[in-house]
Coordinates of C-alpha atoms and ligand atoms in Angstrom, one line a residue:
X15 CA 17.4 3.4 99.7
X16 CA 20.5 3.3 102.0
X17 CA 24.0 4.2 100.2
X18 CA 24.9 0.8 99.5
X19 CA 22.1 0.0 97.7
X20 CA 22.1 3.3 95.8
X21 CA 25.7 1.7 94.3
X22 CA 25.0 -1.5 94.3
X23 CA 21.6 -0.5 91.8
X24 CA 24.3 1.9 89.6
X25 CA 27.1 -0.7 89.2
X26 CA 23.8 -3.2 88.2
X27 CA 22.8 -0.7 85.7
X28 CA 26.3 0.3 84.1
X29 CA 27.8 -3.5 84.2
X30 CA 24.6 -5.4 83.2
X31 CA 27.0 -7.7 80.9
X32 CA 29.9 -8.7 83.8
X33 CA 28.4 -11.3 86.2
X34 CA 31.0 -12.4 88.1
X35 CA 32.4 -8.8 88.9
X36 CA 28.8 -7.7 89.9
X37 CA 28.9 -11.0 92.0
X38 CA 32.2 -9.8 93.6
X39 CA 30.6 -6.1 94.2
X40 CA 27.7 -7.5 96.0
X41 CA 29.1 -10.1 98.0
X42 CA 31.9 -6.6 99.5
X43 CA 29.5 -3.9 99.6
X44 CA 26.8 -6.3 101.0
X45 CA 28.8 -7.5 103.7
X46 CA 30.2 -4.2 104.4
X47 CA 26.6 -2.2 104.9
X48 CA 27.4 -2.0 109.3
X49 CA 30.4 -0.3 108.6
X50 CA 29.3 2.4 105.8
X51 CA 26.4 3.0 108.0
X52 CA 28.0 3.9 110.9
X53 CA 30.2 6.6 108.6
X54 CA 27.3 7.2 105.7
X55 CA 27.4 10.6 105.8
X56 CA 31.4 11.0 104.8
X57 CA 31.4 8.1 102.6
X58 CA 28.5 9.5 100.7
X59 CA 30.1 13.1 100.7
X60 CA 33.6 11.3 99.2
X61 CA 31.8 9.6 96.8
X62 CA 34.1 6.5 98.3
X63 CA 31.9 3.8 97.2
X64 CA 31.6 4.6 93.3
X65 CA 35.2 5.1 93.5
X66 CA 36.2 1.9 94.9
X67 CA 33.9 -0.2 92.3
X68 CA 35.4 1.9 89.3
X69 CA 39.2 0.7 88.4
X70 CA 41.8 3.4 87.6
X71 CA 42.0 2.3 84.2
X72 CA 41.3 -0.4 81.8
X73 CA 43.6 -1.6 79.0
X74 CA 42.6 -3.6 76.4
X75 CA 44.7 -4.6 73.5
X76 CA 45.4 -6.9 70.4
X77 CA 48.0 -9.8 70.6
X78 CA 48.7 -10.9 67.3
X79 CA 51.2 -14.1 67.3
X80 CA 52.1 -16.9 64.8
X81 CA 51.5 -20.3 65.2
X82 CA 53.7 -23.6 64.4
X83 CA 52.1 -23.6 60.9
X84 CA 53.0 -20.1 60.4
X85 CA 49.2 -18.8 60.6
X86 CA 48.9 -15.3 62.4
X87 CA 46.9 -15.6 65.1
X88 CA 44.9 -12.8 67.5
X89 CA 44.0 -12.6 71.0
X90 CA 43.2 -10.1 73.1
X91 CA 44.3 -8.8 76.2
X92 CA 43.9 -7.0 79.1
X93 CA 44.8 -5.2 82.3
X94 CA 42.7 -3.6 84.9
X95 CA 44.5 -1.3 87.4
X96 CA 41.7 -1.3 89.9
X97 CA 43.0 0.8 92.9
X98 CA 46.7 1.9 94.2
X99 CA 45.4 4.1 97.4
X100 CA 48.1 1.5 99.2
X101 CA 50.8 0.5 96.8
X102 CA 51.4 -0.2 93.3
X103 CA 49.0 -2.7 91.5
X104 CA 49.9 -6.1 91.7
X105 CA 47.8 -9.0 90.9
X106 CA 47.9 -12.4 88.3
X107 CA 48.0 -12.5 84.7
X108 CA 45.2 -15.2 83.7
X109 CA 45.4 -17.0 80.3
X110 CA 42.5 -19.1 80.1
X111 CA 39.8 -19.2 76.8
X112 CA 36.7 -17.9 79.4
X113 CA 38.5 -14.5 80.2
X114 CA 36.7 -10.9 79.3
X115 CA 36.8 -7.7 81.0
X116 CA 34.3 -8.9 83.3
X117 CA 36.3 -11.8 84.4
X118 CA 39.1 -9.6 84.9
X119 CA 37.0 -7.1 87.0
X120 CA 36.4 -9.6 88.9
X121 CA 39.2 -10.5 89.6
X122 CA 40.8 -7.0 90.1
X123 CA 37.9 -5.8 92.5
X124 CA 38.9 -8.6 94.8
X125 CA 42.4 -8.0 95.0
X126 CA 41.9 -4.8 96.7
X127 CA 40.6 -6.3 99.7
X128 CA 42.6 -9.3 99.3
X129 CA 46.2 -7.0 99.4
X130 CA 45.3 -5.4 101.6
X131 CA 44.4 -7.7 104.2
X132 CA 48.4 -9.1 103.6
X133 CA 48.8 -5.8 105.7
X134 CA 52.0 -5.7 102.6
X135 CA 51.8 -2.3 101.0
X136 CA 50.3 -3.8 97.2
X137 CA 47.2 -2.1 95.6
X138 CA 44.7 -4.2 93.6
X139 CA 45.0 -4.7 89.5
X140 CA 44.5 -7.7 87.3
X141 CA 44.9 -8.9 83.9
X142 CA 44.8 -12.0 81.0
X143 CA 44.3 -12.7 78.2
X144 CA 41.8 -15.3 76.3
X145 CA 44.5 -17.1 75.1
X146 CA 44.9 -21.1 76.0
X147 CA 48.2 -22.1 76.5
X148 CA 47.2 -25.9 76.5
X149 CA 48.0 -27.9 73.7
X150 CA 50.5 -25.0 72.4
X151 CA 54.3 -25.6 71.6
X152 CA 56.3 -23.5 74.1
X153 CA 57.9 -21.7 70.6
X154 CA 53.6 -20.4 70.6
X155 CA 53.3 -19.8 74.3
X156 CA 56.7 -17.6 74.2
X157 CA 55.2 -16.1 71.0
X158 CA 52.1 -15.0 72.5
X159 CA 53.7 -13.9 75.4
X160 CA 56.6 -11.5 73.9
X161 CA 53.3 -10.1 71.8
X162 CA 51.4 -9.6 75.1
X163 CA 54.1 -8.2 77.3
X164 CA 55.4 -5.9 73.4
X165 CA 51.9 -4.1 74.3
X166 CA 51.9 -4.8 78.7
X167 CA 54.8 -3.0 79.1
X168 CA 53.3 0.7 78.7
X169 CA 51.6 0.3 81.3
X170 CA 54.0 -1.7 84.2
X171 CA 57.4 -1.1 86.5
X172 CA 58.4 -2.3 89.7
X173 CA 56.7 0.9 91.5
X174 CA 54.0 0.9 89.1
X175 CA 52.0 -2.7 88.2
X176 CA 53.8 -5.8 89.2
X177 CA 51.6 -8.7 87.5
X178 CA 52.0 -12.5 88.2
X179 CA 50.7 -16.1 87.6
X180 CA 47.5 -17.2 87.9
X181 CA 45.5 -19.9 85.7
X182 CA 47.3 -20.8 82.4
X183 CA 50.4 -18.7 83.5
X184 CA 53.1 -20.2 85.6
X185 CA 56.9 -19.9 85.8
X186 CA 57.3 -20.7 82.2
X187 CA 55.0 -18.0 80.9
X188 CA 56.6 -15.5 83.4
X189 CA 60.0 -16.3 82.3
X190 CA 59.0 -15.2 78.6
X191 CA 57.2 -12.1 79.8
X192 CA 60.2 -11.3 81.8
X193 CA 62.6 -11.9 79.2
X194 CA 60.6 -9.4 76.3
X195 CA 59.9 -7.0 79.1
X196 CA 63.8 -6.8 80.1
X197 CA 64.5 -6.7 76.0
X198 CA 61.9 -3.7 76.1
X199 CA 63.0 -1.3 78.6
X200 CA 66.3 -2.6 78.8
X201 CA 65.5 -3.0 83.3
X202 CA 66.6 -5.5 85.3
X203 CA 63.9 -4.9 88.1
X204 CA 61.2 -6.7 90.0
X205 CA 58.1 -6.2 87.3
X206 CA 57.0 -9.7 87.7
X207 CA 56.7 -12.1 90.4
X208 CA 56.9 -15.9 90.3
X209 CA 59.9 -15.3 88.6
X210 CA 62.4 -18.1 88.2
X211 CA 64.9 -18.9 91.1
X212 CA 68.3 -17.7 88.6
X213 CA 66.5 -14.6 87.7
X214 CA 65.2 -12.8 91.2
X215 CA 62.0 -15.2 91.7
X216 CA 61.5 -16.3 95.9
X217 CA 61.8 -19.4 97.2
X218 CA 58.4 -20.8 98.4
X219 CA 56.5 -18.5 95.7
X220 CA 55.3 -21.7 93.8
X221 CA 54.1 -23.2 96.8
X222 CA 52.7 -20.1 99.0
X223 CA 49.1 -20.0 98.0
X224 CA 48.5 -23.6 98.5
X225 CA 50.5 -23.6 101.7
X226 CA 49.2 -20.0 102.5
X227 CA 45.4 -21.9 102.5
X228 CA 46.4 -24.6 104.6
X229 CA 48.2 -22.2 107.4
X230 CA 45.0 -20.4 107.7
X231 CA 42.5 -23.4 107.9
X232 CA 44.3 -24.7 110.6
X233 CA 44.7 -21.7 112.5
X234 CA 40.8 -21.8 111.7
X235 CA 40.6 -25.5 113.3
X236 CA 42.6 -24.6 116.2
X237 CA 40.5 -21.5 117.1
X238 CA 37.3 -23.7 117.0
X239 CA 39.5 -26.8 119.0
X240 CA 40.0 -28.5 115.9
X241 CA 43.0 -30.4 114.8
X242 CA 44.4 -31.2 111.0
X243 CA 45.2 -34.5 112.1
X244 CA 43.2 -37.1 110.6
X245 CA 40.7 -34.8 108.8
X246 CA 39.2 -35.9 105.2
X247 CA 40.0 -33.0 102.6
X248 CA 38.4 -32.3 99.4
X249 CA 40.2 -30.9 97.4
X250 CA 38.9 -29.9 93.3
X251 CA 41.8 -28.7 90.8
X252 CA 45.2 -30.0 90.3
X253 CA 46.7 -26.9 89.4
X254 CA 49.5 -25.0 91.5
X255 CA 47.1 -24.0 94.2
X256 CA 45.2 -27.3 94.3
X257 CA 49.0 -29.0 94.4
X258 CA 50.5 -27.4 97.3
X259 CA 47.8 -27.4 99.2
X260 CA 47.0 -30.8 99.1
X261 CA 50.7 -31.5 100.0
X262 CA 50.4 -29.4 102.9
X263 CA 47.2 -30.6 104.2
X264 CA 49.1 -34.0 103.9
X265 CA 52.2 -32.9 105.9
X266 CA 49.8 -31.3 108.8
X267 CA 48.5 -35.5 109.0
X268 CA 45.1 -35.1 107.2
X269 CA 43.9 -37.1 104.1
X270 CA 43.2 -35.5 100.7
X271 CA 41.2 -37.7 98.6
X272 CA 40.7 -35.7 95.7
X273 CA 41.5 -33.4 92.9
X274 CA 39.8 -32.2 89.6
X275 CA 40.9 -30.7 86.4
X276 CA 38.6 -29.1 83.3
X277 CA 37.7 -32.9 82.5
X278 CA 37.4 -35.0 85.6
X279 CA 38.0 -36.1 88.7
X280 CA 39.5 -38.3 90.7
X281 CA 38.6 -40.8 93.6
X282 CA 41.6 -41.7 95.4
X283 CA 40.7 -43.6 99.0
X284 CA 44.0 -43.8 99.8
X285 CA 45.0 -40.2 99.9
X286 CA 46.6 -38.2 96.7
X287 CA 49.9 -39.4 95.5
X288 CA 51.3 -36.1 95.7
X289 CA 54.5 -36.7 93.5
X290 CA 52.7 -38.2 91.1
X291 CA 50.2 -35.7 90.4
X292 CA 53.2 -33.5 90.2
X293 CA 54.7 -35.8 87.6
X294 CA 51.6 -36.1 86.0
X295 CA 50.5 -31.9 86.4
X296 CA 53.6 -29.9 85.9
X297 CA 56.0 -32.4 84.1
X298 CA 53.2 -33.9 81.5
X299 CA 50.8 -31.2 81.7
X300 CA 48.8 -34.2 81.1
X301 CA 45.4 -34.9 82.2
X302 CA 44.5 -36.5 85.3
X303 CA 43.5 -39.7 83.5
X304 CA 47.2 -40.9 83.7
X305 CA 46.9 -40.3 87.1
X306 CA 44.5 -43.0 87.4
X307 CA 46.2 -45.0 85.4
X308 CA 49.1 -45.2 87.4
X309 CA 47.4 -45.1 90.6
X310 CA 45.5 -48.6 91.2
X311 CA 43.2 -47.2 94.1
X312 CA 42.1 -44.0 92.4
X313 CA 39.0 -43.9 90.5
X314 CA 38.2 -41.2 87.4
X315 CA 34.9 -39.8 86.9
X316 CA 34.5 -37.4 83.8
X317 CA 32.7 -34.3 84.4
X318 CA 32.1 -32.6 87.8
X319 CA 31.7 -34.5 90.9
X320 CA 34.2 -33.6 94.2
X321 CA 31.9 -32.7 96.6
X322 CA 29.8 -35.6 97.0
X323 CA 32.7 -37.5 98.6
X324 CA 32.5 -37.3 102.6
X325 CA 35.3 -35.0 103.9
X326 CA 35.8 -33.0 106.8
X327 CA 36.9 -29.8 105.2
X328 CA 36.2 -28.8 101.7
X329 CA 39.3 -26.7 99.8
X330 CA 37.9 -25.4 96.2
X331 CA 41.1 -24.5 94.4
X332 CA 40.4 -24.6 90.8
X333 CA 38.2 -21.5 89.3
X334 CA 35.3 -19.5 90.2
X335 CA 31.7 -20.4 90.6
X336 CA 32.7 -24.2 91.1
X337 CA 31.0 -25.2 94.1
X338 CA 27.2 -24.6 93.9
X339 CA 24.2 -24.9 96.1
X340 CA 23.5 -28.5 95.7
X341 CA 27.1 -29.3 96.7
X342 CA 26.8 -27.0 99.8
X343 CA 24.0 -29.5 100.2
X344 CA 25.8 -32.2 100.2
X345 CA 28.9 -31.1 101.8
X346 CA 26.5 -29.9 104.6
X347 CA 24.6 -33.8 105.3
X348 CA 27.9 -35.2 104.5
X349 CA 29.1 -33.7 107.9
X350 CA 31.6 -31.1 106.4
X351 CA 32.4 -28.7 108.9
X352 CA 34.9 -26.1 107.0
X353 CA 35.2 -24.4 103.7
X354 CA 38.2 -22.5 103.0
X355 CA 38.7 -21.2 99.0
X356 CA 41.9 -21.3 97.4
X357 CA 41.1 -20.5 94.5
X358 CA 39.0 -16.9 93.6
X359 CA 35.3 -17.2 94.2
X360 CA 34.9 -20.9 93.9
X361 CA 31.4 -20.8 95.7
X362 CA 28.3 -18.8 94.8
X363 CA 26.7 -16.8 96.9
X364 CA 23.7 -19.0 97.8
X365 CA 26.3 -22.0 98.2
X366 CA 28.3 -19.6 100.5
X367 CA 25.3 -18.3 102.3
X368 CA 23.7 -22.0 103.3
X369 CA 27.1 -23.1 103.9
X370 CA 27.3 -19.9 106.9
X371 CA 23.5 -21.2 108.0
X372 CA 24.3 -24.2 108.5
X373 CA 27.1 -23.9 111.0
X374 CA 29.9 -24.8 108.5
X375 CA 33.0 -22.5 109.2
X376 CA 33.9 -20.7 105.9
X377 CA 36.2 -18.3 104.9
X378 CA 36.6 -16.8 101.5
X379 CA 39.8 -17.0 99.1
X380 CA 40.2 -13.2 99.4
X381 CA 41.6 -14.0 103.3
X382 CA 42.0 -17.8 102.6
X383 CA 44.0 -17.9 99.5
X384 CA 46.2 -14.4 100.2
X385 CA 49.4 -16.2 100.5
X386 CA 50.0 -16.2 97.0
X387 CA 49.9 -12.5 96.7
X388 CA 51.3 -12.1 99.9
X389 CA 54.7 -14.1 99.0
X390 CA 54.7 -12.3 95.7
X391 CA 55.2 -9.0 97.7
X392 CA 57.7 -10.2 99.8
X393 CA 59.6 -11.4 96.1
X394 CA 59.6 -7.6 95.4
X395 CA 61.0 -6.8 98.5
X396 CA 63.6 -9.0 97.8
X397 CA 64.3 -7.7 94.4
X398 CA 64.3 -4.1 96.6
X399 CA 67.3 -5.4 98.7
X400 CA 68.7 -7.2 95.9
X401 CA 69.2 -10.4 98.3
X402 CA 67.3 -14.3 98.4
X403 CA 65.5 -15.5 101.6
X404 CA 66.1 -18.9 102.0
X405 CA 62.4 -21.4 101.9
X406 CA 62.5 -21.5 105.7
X407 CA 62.4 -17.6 106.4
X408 CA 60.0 -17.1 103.4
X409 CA 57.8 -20.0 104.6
X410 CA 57.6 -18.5 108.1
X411 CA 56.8 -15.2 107.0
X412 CA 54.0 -16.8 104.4
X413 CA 52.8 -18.4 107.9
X414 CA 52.8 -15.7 110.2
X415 CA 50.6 -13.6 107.6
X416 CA 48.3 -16.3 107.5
X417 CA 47.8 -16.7 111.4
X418 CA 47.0 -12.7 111.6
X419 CA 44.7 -12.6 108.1
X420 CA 42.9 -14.8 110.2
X421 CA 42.6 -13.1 113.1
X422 CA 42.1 -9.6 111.5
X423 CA 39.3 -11.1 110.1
X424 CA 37.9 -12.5 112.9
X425 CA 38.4 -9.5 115.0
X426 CA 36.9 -7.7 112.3
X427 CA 33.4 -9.7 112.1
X428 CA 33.0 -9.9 116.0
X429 CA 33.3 -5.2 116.2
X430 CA 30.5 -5.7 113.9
X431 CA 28.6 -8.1 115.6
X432 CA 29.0 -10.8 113.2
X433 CA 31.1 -13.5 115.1
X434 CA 32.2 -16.3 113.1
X435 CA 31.2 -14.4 109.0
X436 CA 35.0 -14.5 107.8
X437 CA 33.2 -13.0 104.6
X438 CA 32.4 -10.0 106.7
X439 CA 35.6 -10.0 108.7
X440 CA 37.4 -10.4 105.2
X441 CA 35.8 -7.5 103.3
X442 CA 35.8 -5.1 106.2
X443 CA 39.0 -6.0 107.8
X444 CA 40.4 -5.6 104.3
X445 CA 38.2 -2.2 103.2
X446 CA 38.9 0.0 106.5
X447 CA 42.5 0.4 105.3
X448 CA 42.0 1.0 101.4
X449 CA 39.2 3.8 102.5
X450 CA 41.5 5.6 104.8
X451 CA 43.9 6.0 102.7
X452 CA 41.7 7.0 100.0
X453 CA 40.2 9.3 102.0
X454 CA 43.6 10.7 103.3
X455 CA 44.6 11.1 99.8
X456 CA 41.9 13.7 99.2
X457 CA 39.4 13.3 95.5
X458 CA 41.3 11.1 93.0
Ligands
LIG21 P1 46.3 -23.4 87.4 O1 46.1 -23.0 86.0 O2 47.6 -23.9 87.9 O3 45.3 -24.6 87.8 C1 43.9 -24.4 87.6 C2 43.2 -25.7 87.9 O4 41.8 -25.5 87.9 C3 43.5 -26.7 86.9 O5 43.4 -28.0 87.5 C4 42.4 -26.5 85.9 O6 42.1 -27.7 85.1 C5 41.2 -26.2 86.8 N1 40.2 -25.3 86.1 C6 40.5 -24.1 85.5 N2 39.4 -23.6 84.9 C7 38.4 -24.6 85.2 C8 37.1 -24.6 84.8 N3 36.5 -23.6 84.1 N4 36.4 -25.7 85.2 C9 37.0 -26.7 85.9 N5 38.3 -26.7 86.3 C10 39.0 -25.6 85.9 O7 45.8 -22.2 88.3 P2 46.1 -21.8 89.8 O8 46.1 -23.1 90.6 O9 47.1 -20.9 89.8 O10 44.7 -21.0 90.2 C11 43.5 -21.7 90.7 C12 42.7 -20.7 91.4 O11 43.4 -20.0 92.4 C13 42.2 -19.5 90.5 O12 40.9 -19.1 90.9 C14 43.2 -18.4 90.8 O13 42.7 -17.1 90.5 C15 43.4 -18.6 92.3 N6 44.6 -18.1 92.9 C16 45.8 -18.4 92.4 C17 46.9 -17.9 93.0 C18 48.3 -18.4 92.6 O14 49.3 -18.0 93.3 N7 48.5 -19.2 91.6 C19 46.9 -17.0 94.1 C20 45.5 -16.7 94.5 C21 44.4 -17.2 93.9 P3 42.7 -27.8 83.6 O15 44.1 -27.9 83.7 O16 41.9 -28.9 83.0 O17 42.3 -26.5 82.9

């Protein structure tokens, strides 16, 4: 059994009951196998491979809160601190009812790679909570969040574990985290990012990862002689990544035609209203049926249903495991010919693996959707210096991060013989530096 294998059967055996960070552990260490074989014999004496797929630490915790009707209510949360061989953790917060520690594995294992490839000096970590912020009154969302962060805090600093948003937390949720962790420790320091603009947030934060996407995929296009320019996007989720990204696809001339939430989807020929999805998204927090119904050429389907429509290129931005192997299918006789993931492994491996067969260029969110992260490190650096950026220098940072991801990662696949595998060129592109320094920094 070669060394990968060897781990790859351990981490099976110890985290029978965590599927999607097993899922995240195979895709890496699969796709990494040519590199560890060419240095097997030191990565097997440093034990480097069981070391990478075990976080630092895990912290899981209670967060009792009261409701609106004065009932005490308890959730749990949690942070993993996955690895810091290149910087302090840093990685989303996600509040969503489906999160577990395996989720947050998941999640955590990912962002190793993910920071790393930003070539920004940020280790991997992640953390959430069960907790569902729709439907709540903002008196219960700050509730449960000075209750989470009364707990988080332990464990954080600006050198330490610097969380941010990610599903169910945006600037509102941050804001209370960042007010209870400032009450806390009595520090007025750069803890979290996606902060507000009055209180040390960046400029261009809220729209990097969607933005971030869209920078990459046309670097992607132009590399292959491709334009933006007319393409057909899909798009699924309405959320901040699906947002910005669908407004940046529009400003680079190509047509989105859809977005999903947790209920439906919509049809809209025409190309997404952008402002009124925001309207409808992050003023409402409604559901996309108003979109509809203030929209006379979009049609709503309930359920799931994105990637039937014809497009050109195919932008998963809502959650993992979204895009399966019948919509690969699809995408694949529909005439799709790229797949880039802004949101965290949207498409399962088979999906991912007919989508490579089949000639469609596809690179996954750990490259594709780094912007977010990215801009959230160059937030701390600002909070470092104490001074803004305007949107402009932030933006063309954000941009040229994007252009080189890109080509690290495809520099990365073609040393390894694998032209054109971005998952490859991702995960060992991303790797080499994490196990250097690892290595450098001797048994810990
Ligand atoms: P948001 O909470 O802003 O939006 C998430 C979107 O996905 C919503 O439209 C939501 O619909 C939909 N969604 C969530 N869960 C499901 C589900 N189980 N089934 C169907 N649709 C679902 O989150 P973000 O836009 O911030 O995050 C989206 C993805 O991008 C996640 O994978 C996240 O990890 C990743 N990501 C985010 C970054 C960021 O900067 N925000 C950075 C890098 C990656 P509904 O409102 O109905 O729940």
């Amino acid at each position: 059994m070669s060394y990968v294998e060897e781990v790859l059967a351990k981490v099976k055996e110890k985290n029978a009951s965590e599927p999607e960070f097993l899922q995240a552990v195979e895709e890496v260490l699969e796709s990494l196998k040519p590199v560890i074989e060419a240095n097997e014999d030191v990565y097997r004496r440093e034990a480097l491979l069981e070391r990478l797929v075990e976080p630092d630490r895990q912290i899981k915790f209670r967060v009792p809160w009261v409701d609106d009707k004065g009932q005490v209510q308890v959730n749990t949360g949690y942070r993993v601190q996955f690895n810091n061989a290149i910087g302090p953790y840093k990685g989303g917060i996600r509040l969503h009812p489906s999160v577990n520690t395996g989720i947050i594995k998941f999640l955590g294992f990912e962002q190793i790679f993910k920071n790393s490839l930003t070539g920004l000096p940020i280790g991997g970590g992640k953390g959430g909570s069960d907790f569902d912020p729709k439907g709540k009154s903002d008196r219960e969302v700050m509730a449960f969040c000075q209750s989470f962060v009364s707990e988080l805090y332990k464990y954080i600093g600006a050198d330490v574990d610097v969380p941010a948003g990610d599903i169910g937390t945006g600037a509102r949720e941050i804001g209370y985290m960042y007010g209870q962790y400032k009450r806390l420790t009595n520090l007025y320091e750069g803890v979290l990012t996606g902060k507000g603009l009055t209180y040390g947030g960046s400029l261009a934060r809220k729209e990097a990862t969607g933005y971030g996407l869209l920078y990459l995929t046309r670097e992607l296009m132009k590399c292959h002689g491709q334009s933006m320019e007319g393409k057909i996007c899909c798009v699924s989720g309405s959320g901040n990544v699906a947002i910005y990204a669908a407004q940046k696809a529009q400003q680079m001339g190509a047509k989105v035609v859809t977005v999903s939430d947790s209920t439906g989807w919509i049809y809209d020929p025409e190309g997404i209203d952008i402002e009124l999805l925001k309207e409808v998204k992050e003023v409402k927090r409604a559901r996309l049926t108003e979109y509809a119904a203030a929209r006379p050429s979009a049609q709503y389907h309930e359920g799931r249903g994105v990637w039937q429509i014809k497009c050109d290129i195919a932008l998963p931005c809502a959650t993992q495991n979204e895009l399966f192997l019948e919509d690969a299918k699809q995408l694949v006789a529909n005439g799709c010919t790229a797949v880039c993931e802004g949101a965290n492994m949207p498409t399962t491996l088979d999906a991912t693996k007919y989508l490579q067969d089949n000639g469609v260029l596809f690179v996954c969110g750990k490259a594709s959707n780094a912007g977010g992260v990215a801009t959230s490190a160059l937030e701390m650096t600002q909070n470092s210096e104490r001074l803004s950026w305007t949107f402009e220098e932030v933006d063309a940072k954000l941009e040229q991060i994007m252009i080189n991801i890109y080509h690290n990662i495809d520099d990365a696949a073609k040393r390894y013989g694998m032209e054109g595998n971005y998952v490859a060129g991702a995960n060992i592109a991303g790797f080499e530096k994490v196990a250097t320094a690892m290595i450098a920094q001797g048994v810990c």
